[in-house]
Amino acid sequence: MARDTEVSCLVKYLVFGFNVIFWLAGGFILGIGLWAWFEKGTFDNIAKVANVPVDPVLIFVVVGAIMFILGFSGCVGALRENIILLRFFSVVLGIIFFVELAVGVLGFVYKDWFRQQLDNFIQANIIHYRDDPDLQNIIDFVQSYFQCCGGEDYNDWENNIYFNCTLKESRGSREACGVPFSCCKDQGNNNVLNTQCGYDVREEEINPSARALAIYTKGCVPQFEAWLQENLFVVAGVAIGIALLQVFGIYLANSLVSDIQAIQAL
Protein backbone atom coordinates (compact mmCIF):
# COMPACT_ATOMS: atom_id res chain seq x y z
CA MET A 1 0.00 0.00 0.00
CA ALA A 2 2.89 2.32 0.83
CA ARG A 3 4.14 1.87 -2.69
CA ASP A 4 0.98 3.50 -4.00
CA THR A 5 1.12 6.52 -1.69
CA GLU A 6 4.82 7.33 -1.64
CA VAL A 7 7.29 8.26 -4.35
CA SER A 8 10.23 5.98 -4.97
CA CYS A 9 12.90 6.71 -2.36
CA LEU A 10 15.55 5.56 -4.81
CA VAL A 11 14.53 8.08 -7.47
CA LYS A 12 13.96 10.82 -4.89
CA TYR A 13 17.40 10.57 -3.33
CA LEU A 14 19.13 9.99 -6.65
CA VAL A 15 17.72 13.35 -7.77
CA PHE A 16 18.77 14.88 -4.46
CA GLY A 17 22.28 13.40 -4.62
CA PHE A 18 22.69 14.43 -8.26
CA ASN A 19 21.76 18.00 -7.42
CA VAL A 20 23.55 18.45 -4.12
CA ILE A 21 26.87 17.93 -5.90
CA PHE A 22 25.75 20.36 -8.60
CA TRP A 23 24.64 22.86 -5.96
CA LEU A 24 27.86 22.73 -3.92
CA ALA A 25 30.04 22.95 -7.04
CA GLY A 26 28.03 25.95 -8.26
CA GLY A 27 28.33 27.67 -4.88
CA PHE A 28 32.10 27.06 -4.87
CA ILE A 29 32.56 28.46 -8.40
CA LEU A 30 30.29 31.44 -7.64
CA GLY A 31 32.21 32.11 -4.42
CA ILE A 32 35.53 32.13 -6.30
CA GLY A 33 34.11 34.57 -8.86
CA LEU A 34 32.72 36.96 -6.24
CA TRP A 35 35.94 36.80 -4.22
CA ALA A 36 38.00 37.58 -7.34
CA TRP A 37 35.75 40.55 -8.13
CA PHE A 38 36.13 41.78 -4.56
CA GLU A 39 39.94 41.46 -4.76
CA LYS A 40 40.01 43.43 -8.03
CA GLY A 41 37.76 46.13 -6.61
CA THR A 42 35.09 45.49 -9.22
CA PHE A 43 32.30 46.20 -6.74
CA ASP A 44 33.73 49.70 -6.22
CA ASN A 45 33.47 50.36 -9.95
CA ILE A 46 31.18 47.87 -11.68
CA ALA A 47 31.90 49.55 -15.04
CA LYS A 48 35.29 47.77 -15.02
CA VAL A 49 33.51 44.66 -16.31
CA ALA A 50 32.80 46.47 -19.59
CA ASN A 51 36.44 47.51 -20.08
CA VAL A 52 37.44 44.13 -21.54
CA PRO A 53 35.69 41.94 -24.17
CA VAL A 54 35.14 39.15 -21.63
CA ASP A 55 36.03 39.35 -17.96
CA PRO A 56 37.18 35.79 -17.02
CA VAL A 57 35.72 36.28 -13.55
CA LEU A 58 32.32 37.08 -15.08
CA ILE A 59 32.31 33.60 -16.62
CA PHE A 60 32.87 32.09 -13.15
CA VAL A 61 30.07 34.21 -11.69
CA VAL A 62 27.54 33.37 -14.43
CA VAL A 63 28.34 29.64 -14.60
CA GLY A 64 28.45 29.37 -10.80
CA ALA A 65 25.13 31.20 -10.42
CA ILE A 66 23.39 28.97 -12.99
CA MET A 67 24.75 25.79 -11.35
CA PHE A 68 23.83 27.07 -7.88
CA ILE A 69 20.23 27.94 -8.84
CA LEU A 70 19.74 24.68 -10.75
CA GLY A 71 21.23 22.59 -7.96
CA PHE A 72 19.16 24.38 -5.34
CA SER A 73 15.91 23.92 -7.27
CA GLY A 74 16.68 20.24 -7.82
CA CYS A 75 17.58 19.59 -4.17
CA VAL A 76 14.58 21.38 -2.68
CA GLY A 77 12.27 20.07 -5.39
CA ALA A 78 13.29 16.48 -4.64
CA LEU A 79 13.11 16.78 -0.84
CA ARG A 80 9.83 18.72 -0.80
CA GLU A 81 8.43 16.84 -3.81
CA ASN A 82 7.75 20.20 -5.45
CA ILE A 83 6.66 19.74 -9.06
CA ILE A 84 7.29 23.38 -10.04
CA LEU A 85 10.94 23.32 -8.90
CA LEU A 86 11.53 19.91 -10.49
CA ARG A 87 10.04 21.07 -13.79
CA PHE A 88 12.13 24.25 -13.64
CA PHE A 89 15.26 22.14 -13.12
CA SER A 90 14.34 19.74 -15.93
CA VAL A 91 13.41 22.47 -18.45
CA VAL A 92 16.49 24.63 -17.83
CA LEU A 93 18.81 21.61 -17.97
CA GLY A 94 17.10 20.55 -21.21
CA ILE A 95 17.60 24.01 -22.71
CA ILE A 96 21.31 23.93 -21.77
CA PHE A 97 21.62 20.45 -23.33
CA PHE A 98 20.04 21.51 -26.64
CA VAL A 99 22.11 24.72 -26.76
CA GLU A 100 25.29 22.65 -26.32
CA LEU A 101 24.09 20.23 -28.99
CA ALA A 102 23.30 23.07 -31.40
CA VAL A 103 26.69 24.71 -30.83
CA GLY A 104 28.44 21.38 -31.45
CA VAL A 105 26.55 20.75 -34.72
CA LEU A 106 26.95 24.33 -35.95
CA GLY A 107 30.63 24.27 -35.02
CA PHE A 108 31.11 21.19 -37.20
CA VAL A 109 29.07 22.55 -40.13
CA TYR A 110 30.40 26.14 -40.03
CA LYS A 111 33.98 25.46 -38.99
CA ASP A 112 35.43 28.40 -40.91
CA TRP A 113 32.97 30.88 -39.36
CA PHE A 114 33.68 29.62 -35.85
CA ARG A 115 37.42 29.77 -36.57
CA GLN A 116 37.08 33.41 -37.63
CA GLN A 117 35.06 34.24 -34.51
CA LEU A 118 37.71 32.61 -32.32
CA ASP A 119 40.42 34.62 -34.05
CA ASN A 120 38.40 37.86 -33.65
CA PHE A 121 37.88 37.05 -29.97
CA ILE A 122 41.61 36.50 -29.41
CA GLN A 123 42.49 39.69 -31.31
CA ALA A 124 40.08 41.72 -29.15
CA ASN A 125 41.59 40.28 -25.97
CA ILE A 126 45.15 40.91 -27.16
CA ILE A 127 44.30 44.63 -27.37
CA HIS A 128 43.16 44.58 -23.72
CA TYR A 129 45.98 42.35 -22.46
CA ARG A 130 47.18 44.86 -19.83
CA ASP A 131 43.71 46.08 -18.85
CA ASP A 132 42.76 43.18 -16.58
CA PRO A 133 45.10 40.92 -14.55
CA ASP A 134 42.79 37.90 -14.87
CA LEU A 135 42.56 38.32 -18.63
CA GLN A 136 46.35 38.62 -18.77
CA ASN A 137 46.79 35.42 -16.76
CA ILE A 138 44.34 33.55 -19.01
CA ILE A 139 46.16 34.67 -22.18
CA ASP A 140 49.54 33.74 -20.67
CA PHE A 141 48.22 30.31 -19.68
CA VAL A 142 46.74 29.66 -23.14
CA GLN A 143 49.93 30.70 -24.94
CA SER A 144 52.11 28.60 -22.65
CA TYR A 145 49.84 25.53 -22.74
CA PHE A 146 49.23 25.49 -26.49
CA GLN A 147 52.77 26.74 -27.24
CA CYS A 148 51.48 29.58 -29.38
CA CYS A 149 51.73 33.34 -29.71
CA GLY A 150 48.93 35.66 -30.82
CA GLY A 151 45.84 34.66 -32.79
CA GLU A 152 47.14 33.72 -36.25
CA ASP A 153 50.80 34.37 -35.46
CA TYR A 154 53.13 36.35 -33.17
CA ASN A 155 52.72 39.55 -35.23
CA ASP A 156 49.21 39.99 -33.80
CA TRP A 157 50.86 41.56 -30.74
CA GLU A 158 51.45 44.62 -32.88
CA ASN A 159 47.80 45.44 -32.11
CA ASN A 160 48.55 45.89 -28.42
CA ILE A 161 49.65 49.41 -27.53
CA TYR A 162 52.42 48.19 -25.20
CA PHE A 163 53.98 45.87 -27.80
CA ASN A 164 53.45 48.09 -30.84
CA CYS A 165 56.74 48.77 -32.63
CA THR A 166 56.03 52.49 -33.07
CA LEU A 167 56.39 52.99 -29.32
CA LYS A 168 60.05 52.09 -29.45
CA GLU A 169 60.99 55.39 -31.06
CA SER A 170 58.21 57.63 -29.71
CA ARG A 171 58.33 56.51 -26.05
CA GLY A 172 61.34 54.25 -25.79
CA SER A 173 59.22 51.39 -24.43
CA ARG A 174 61.22 48.23 -23.73
CA GLU A 175 58.22 46.02 -24.54
CA ALA A 176 57.75 47.63 -27.96
CA CYS A 177 58.32 45.26 -30.89
CA GLY A 178 58.22 42.35 -28.47
CA VAL A 179 55.78 39.74 -27.20
CA PRO A 180 54.70 38.62 -23.70
CA PHE A 181 56.97 36.20 -21.85
CA SER A 182 54.35 33.44 -22.28
CA CYS A 183 55.30 33.32 -25.98
CA CYS A 184 58.85 32.30 -25.11
CA LYS A 185 60.11 28.76 -25.52
CA ASP A 186 61.57 26.91 -22.57
CA GLN A 187 65.33 27.47 -22.61
CA GLY A 188 65.97 24.74 -20.02
CA ASN A 189 66.28 27.09 -17.05
CA ASN A 190 63.01 26.13 -15.32
CA ASN A 191 63.92 27.67 -11.97
CA VAL A 192 64.09 31.22 -13.28
CA LEU A 193 61.22 32.96 -15.09
CA ASN A 194 62.64 35.44 -17.57
CA THR A 195 59.84 37.94 -18.13
CA GLN A 196 62.01 39.91 -20.59
CA CYS A 197 62.63 37.02 -22.98
CA GLY A 198 60.17 38.42 -25.54
CA TYR A 199 61.75 41.86 -25.82
CA ASP A 200 62.65 42.99 -29.37
CA VAL A 201 61.88 39.59 -30.99
CA ARG A 202 59.69 41.21 -33.65
CA GLU A 203 62.40 43.61 -34.81
CA GLU A 204 62.89 43.36 -38.58
CA GLU A 205 66.62 42.74 -38.25
CA ILE A 206 66.06 39.65 -36.10
CA ASN A 207 66.90 36.47 -38.01
CA PRO A 208 63.72 34.34 -38.48
CA SER A 209 65.62 31.22 -37.37
CA ALA A 210 66.81 32.92 -34.20
CA ARG A 211 63.27 34.19 -33.56
CA ALA A 212 61.85 30.68 -33.99
CA LEU A 213 64.33 29.39 -31.40
CA ALA A 214 63.31 32.05 -28.89
CA ILE A 215 59.50 32.20 -29.18
CA TYR A 216 56.52 30.25 -30.49
CA THR A 217 55.76 31.69 -33.91
CA LYS A 218 52.51 29.84 -34.60
CA GLY A 219 49.24 31.45 -33.53
CA CYS A 220 46.85 30.03 -30.95
CA VAL A 221 44.03 29.47 -33.47
CA PRO A 222 45.97 26.97 -35.65
CA GLN A 223 47.54 25.41 -32.54
CA PHE A 224 44.12 24.94 -30.95
CA GLU A 225 42.87 23.31 -34.17
CA ALA A 226 45.84 20.93 -34.12
CA TRP A 227 45.21 20.15 -30.43
CA LEU A 228 41.56 19.33 -31.16
CA GLN A 229 42.54 16.93 -33.94
CA GLU A 230 45.11 15.20 -31.74
CA ASN A 231 42.68 14.87 -28.81
CA LEU A 232 39.47 14.38 -30.77
CA PHE A 233 38.45 11.14 -29.04
CA VAL A 234 39.14 12.55 -25.57
CA VAL A 235 37.17 15.72 -26.29
CA ALA A 236 34.31 13.71 -27.82
CA GLY A 237 34.31 11.33 -24.83
CA VAL A 238 34.11 14.22 -22.34
CA ALA A 239 31.32 15.88 -24.36
CA ILE A 240 29.32 12.64 -24.55
CA GLY A 241 29.86 12.03 -20.82
CA ILE A 242 28.53 15.50 -19.94
CA ALA A 243 25.57 15.04 -22.30
CA LEU A 244 24.68 11.65 -20.78
CA LEU A 245 24.90 13.13 -17.28
CA GLN A 246 22.50 15.91 -18.28
CA VAL A 247 20.07 13.46 -19.91
CA PHE A 248 20.24 11.27 -16.79
CA GLY A 249 19.41 14.28 -14.60
CA ILE A 250 16.45 15.23 -16.81
CA TYR A 251 15.19 11.62 -16.80
CA LEU A 252 15.38 11.35 -13.00
CA ALA A 253 13.59 14.68 -12.47
CA ASN A 254 10.80 13.75 -14.90
CA SER A 255 10.45 10.30 -13.29
CA LEU A 256 10.05 11.91 -9.88
CA VAL A 257 7.47 14.37 -11.26
CA SER A 258 5.51 11.48 -12.79
CA ASP A 259 5.51 9.62 -9.45
CA ILE A 260 4.32 12.71 -7.58
CA GLN A 261 1.55 13.37 -10.10
CA ALA A 262 0.43 9.75 -9.97
CA ILE A 263 0.16 9.90 -6.16
CA GLN A 264 -1.71 13.21 -6.27
CA ALA A 265 -4.20 11.71 -8.71
CA LEU A 266 -5.13 8.93 -6.26
XYZ file of C-alpha atoms in Angstrom:
266
model
C 0.000 0.000 0.000
C 2.891 2.321 0.830
C 4.144 1.869 -2.688
C 0.975 3.500 -3.997
C 1.116 6.520 -1.692
C 4.824 7.335 -1.642
C 7.285 8.264 -4.351
C 10.235 5.984 -4.967
C 12.901 6.711 -2.359
C 15.553 5.562 -4.805
C 14.531 8.084 -7.467
C 13.965 10.821 -4.894
C 17.405 10.565 -3.326
C 19.126 9.989 -6.653
C 17.717 13.347 -7.771
C 18.770 14.884 -4.461
C 22.283 13.402 -4.622
C 22.692 14.431 -8.259
C 21.762 17.999 -7.420
C 23.547 18.454 -4.116
C 26.873 17.935 -5.902
C 25.752 20.360 -8.603
C 24.641 22.856 -5.964
C 27.856 22.726 -3.915
C 30.041 22.947 -7.043
C 28.028 25.945 -8.256
C 28.330 27.669 -4.882
C 32.095 27.057 -4.868
C 32.557 28.465 -8.400
C 30.288 31.440 -7.641
C 32.214 32.106 -4.420
C 35.529 32.132 -6.296
C 34.113 34.574 -8.856
C 32.723 36.964 -6.244
C 35.938 36.797 -4.216
C 38.001 37.584 -7.339
C 35.751 40.548 -8.134
C 36.132 41.783 -4.556
C 39.941 41.461 -4.761
C 40.006 43.432 -8.032
C 37.756 46.134 -6.610
C 35.087 45.490 -9.218
C 32.303 46.197 -6.736
C 33.727 49.696 -6.218
C 33.467 50.364 -9.950
C 31.182 47.869 -11.677
C 31.901 49.550 -15.042
C 35.285 47.774 -15.019
C 33.508 44.655 -16.308
C 32.799 46.470 -19.591
C 36.444 47.505 -20.075
C 37.442 44.126 -21.539
C 35.693 41.938 -24.170
C 35.144 39.145 -21.627
C 36.026 39.348 -17.959
C 37.180 35.791 -17.017
C 35.717 36.280 -13.548
C 32.318 37.075 -15.079
C 32.309 33.595 -16.623
C 32.874 32.091 -13.151
C 30.067 34.206 -11.688
C 27.537 33.374 -14.432
C 28.342 29.643 -14.601
C 28.448 29.371 -10.802
C 25.131 31.204 -10.420
C 23.393 28.965 -12.988
C 24.752 25.794 -11.353
C 23.833 27.069 -7.878
C 20.234 27.940 -8.837
C 19.739 24.681 -10.753
C 21.233 22.586 -7.960
C 19.162 24.380 -5.335
C 15.906 23.918 -7.269
C 16.681 20.236 -7.816
C 17.581 19.592 -4.172
C 14.585 21.384 -2.676
C 12.272 20.065 -5.389
C 13.286 16.478 -4.637
C 13.110 16.785 -0.842
C 9.829 18.719 -0.801
C 8.430 16.836 -3.814
C 7.750 20.201 -5.445
C 6.663 19.744 -9.058
C 7.292 23.382 -10.036
C 10.941 23.323 -8.902
C 11.528 19.914 -10.493
C 10.040 21.069 -13.790
C 12.126 24.246 -13.642
C 15.259 22.138 -13.120
C 14.336 19.744 -15.934
C 13.407 22.466 -18.455
C 16.494 24.629 -17.833
C 18.810 21.607 -17.970
C 17.103 20.551 -21.205
C 17.605 24.014 -22.708
C 21.305 23.925 -21.769
C 21.622 20.450 -23.327
C 20.043 21.512 -26.638
C 22.109 24.717 -26.760
C 25.286 22.653 -26.323
C 24.091 20.225 -28.991
C 23.297 23.068 -31.397
C 26.689 24.711 -30.827
C 28.435 21.376 -31.453
C 26.548 20.748 -34.716
C 26.950 24.333 -35.953
C 30.632 24.271 -35.018
C 31.106 21.195 -37.204
C 29.066 22.551 -40.133
C 30.397 26.139 -40.032
C 33.977 25.458 -38.991
C 35.427 28.402 -40.912
C 32.974 30.878 -39.364
C 33.683 29.623 -35.848
C 37.418 29.766 -36.572
C 37.083 33.407 -37.630
C 35.058 34.237 -34.513
C 37.711 32.606 -32.320
C 40.418 34.621 -34.054
C 38.397 37.862 -33.646
C 37.884 37.049 -29.968
C 41.609 36.498 -29.407
C 42.494 39.686 -31.308
C 40.085 41.721 -29.148
C 41.590 40.282 -25.968
C 45.150 40.914 -27.157
C 44.296 44.626 -27.374
C 43.159 44.584 -23.721
C 45.985 42.350 -22.456
C 47.178 44.856 -19.834
C 43.706 46.079 -18.848
C 42.758 43.180 -16.576
C 45.097 40.923 -14.548
C 42.790 37.896 -14.865
C 42.563 38.318 -18.635
C 46.351 38.623 -18.770
C 46.786 35.417 -16.760
C 44.339 33.547 -19.013
C 46.164 34.667 -22.183
C 49.536 33.742 -20.674
C 48.220 30.309 -19.682
C 46.738 29.655 -23.143
C 49.932 30.698 -24.942
C 52.109 28.600 -22.647
C 49.845 25.527 -22.739
C 49.228 25.493 -26.491
C 52.765 26.739 -27.242
C 51.480 29.575 -29.382
C 51.731 33.343 -29.711
C 48.935 35.658 -30.821
C 45.843 34.659 -32.795
C 47.139 33.721 -36.245
C 50.803 34.367 -35.457
C 53.128 36.350 -33.172
C 52.719 39.552 -35.230
C 49.212 39.988 -33.805
C 50.863 41.558 -30.737
C 51.453 44.624 -32.879
C 47.802 45.443 -32.111
C 48.553 45.888 -28.420
C 49.647 49.409 -27.530
C 52.417 48.186 -25.196
C 53.979 45.867 -27.800
C 53.450 48.092 -30.837
C 56.742 48.765 -32.632
C 56.025 52.490 -33.069
C 56.390 52.991 -29.317
C 60.052 52.094 -29.450
C 60.993 55.390 -31.057
C 58.215 57.631 -29.705
C 58.327 56.514 -26.053
C 61.337 54.252 -25.793
C 59.216 51.392 -24.428
C 61.222 48.235 -23.731
C 58.221 46.019 -24.541
C 57.750 47.630 -27.958
C 58.320 45.262 -30.893
C 58.224 42.350 -28.471
C 55.781 39.740 -27.198
C 54.698 38.616 -23.699
C 56.973 36.198 -21.851
C 54.352 33.441 -22.280
C 55.298 33.322 -25.983
C 58.846 32.298 -25.110
C 60.112 28.759 -25.517
C 61.572 26.907 -22.569
C 65.328 27.467 -22.606
C 65.966 24.743 -20.025
C 66.277 27.091 -17.048
C 63.013 26.132 -15.320
C 63.920 27.665 -11.970
C 64.089 31.222 -13.282
C 61.221 32.959 -15.087
C 62.638 35.437 -17.571
C 59.839 37.944 -18.128
C 62.014 39.906 -20.586
C 62.629 37.018 -22.981
C 60.171 38.416 -25.536
C 61.749 41.856 -25.817
C 62.647 42.993 -29.370
C 61.878 39.595 -30.986
C 59.687 41.212 -33.653
C 62.403 43.611 -34.813
C 62.887 43.362 -38.583
C 66.618 42.740 -38.252
C 66.063 39.650 -36.097
C 66.903 36.472 -38.011
C 63.725 34.344 -38.475
C 65.617 31.225 -37.366
C 66.806 32.923 -34.202
C 63.272 34.194 -33.560
C 61.846 30.683 -33.989
C 64.334 29.388 -31.402
C 63.309 32.052 -28.887
C 59.497 32.201 -29.179
C 56.524 30.247 -30.492
C 55.763 31.692 -33.911
C 52.512 29.841 -34.595
C 49.238 31.454 -33.528
C 46.852 30.035 -30.946
C 44.035 29.468 -33.471
C 45.971 26.969 -35.645
C 47.544 25.409 -32.540
C 44.121 24.937 -30.953
C 42.870 23.308 -34.168
C 45.839 20.933 -34.122
C 45.213 20.146 -30.434
C 41.557 19.329 -31.164
C 42.542 16.935 -33.942
C 45.108 15.200 -31.738
C 42.683 14.873 -28.809
C 39.469 14.385 -30.766
C 38.454 11.143 -29.040
C 39.139 12.549 -25.571
C 37.166 15.725 -26.288
C 34.308 13.705 -27.817
C 34.314 11.334 -24.831
C 34.109 14.215 -22.335
C 31.317 15.877 -24.357
C 29.319 12.638 -24.548
C 29.858 12.033 -20.819
C 28.533 15.505 -19.936
C 25.568 15.040 -22.296
C 24.677 11.652 -20.778
C 24.905 13.134 -17.277
C 22.496 15.910 -18.281
C 20.071 13.459 -19.911
C 20.243 11.272 -16.794
C 19.411 14.275 -14.601
C 16.448 15.227 -16.814
C 15.190 11.623 -16.796
C 15.385 11.350 -12.998
C 13.592 14.677 -12.472
C 10.803 13.749 -14.902
C 10.450 10.301 -13.294
C 10.049 11.911 -9.885
C 7.466 14.372 -11.264
C 5.510 11.480 -12.793
C 5.506 9.617 -9.449
C 4.321 12.713 -7.581
C 1.550 13.375 -10.101
C 0.430 9.746 -9.967
C 0.156 9.901 -6.157
C -1.710 13.215 -6.270
C -4.199 11.713 -8.710
C -5.134 8.935 -6.259
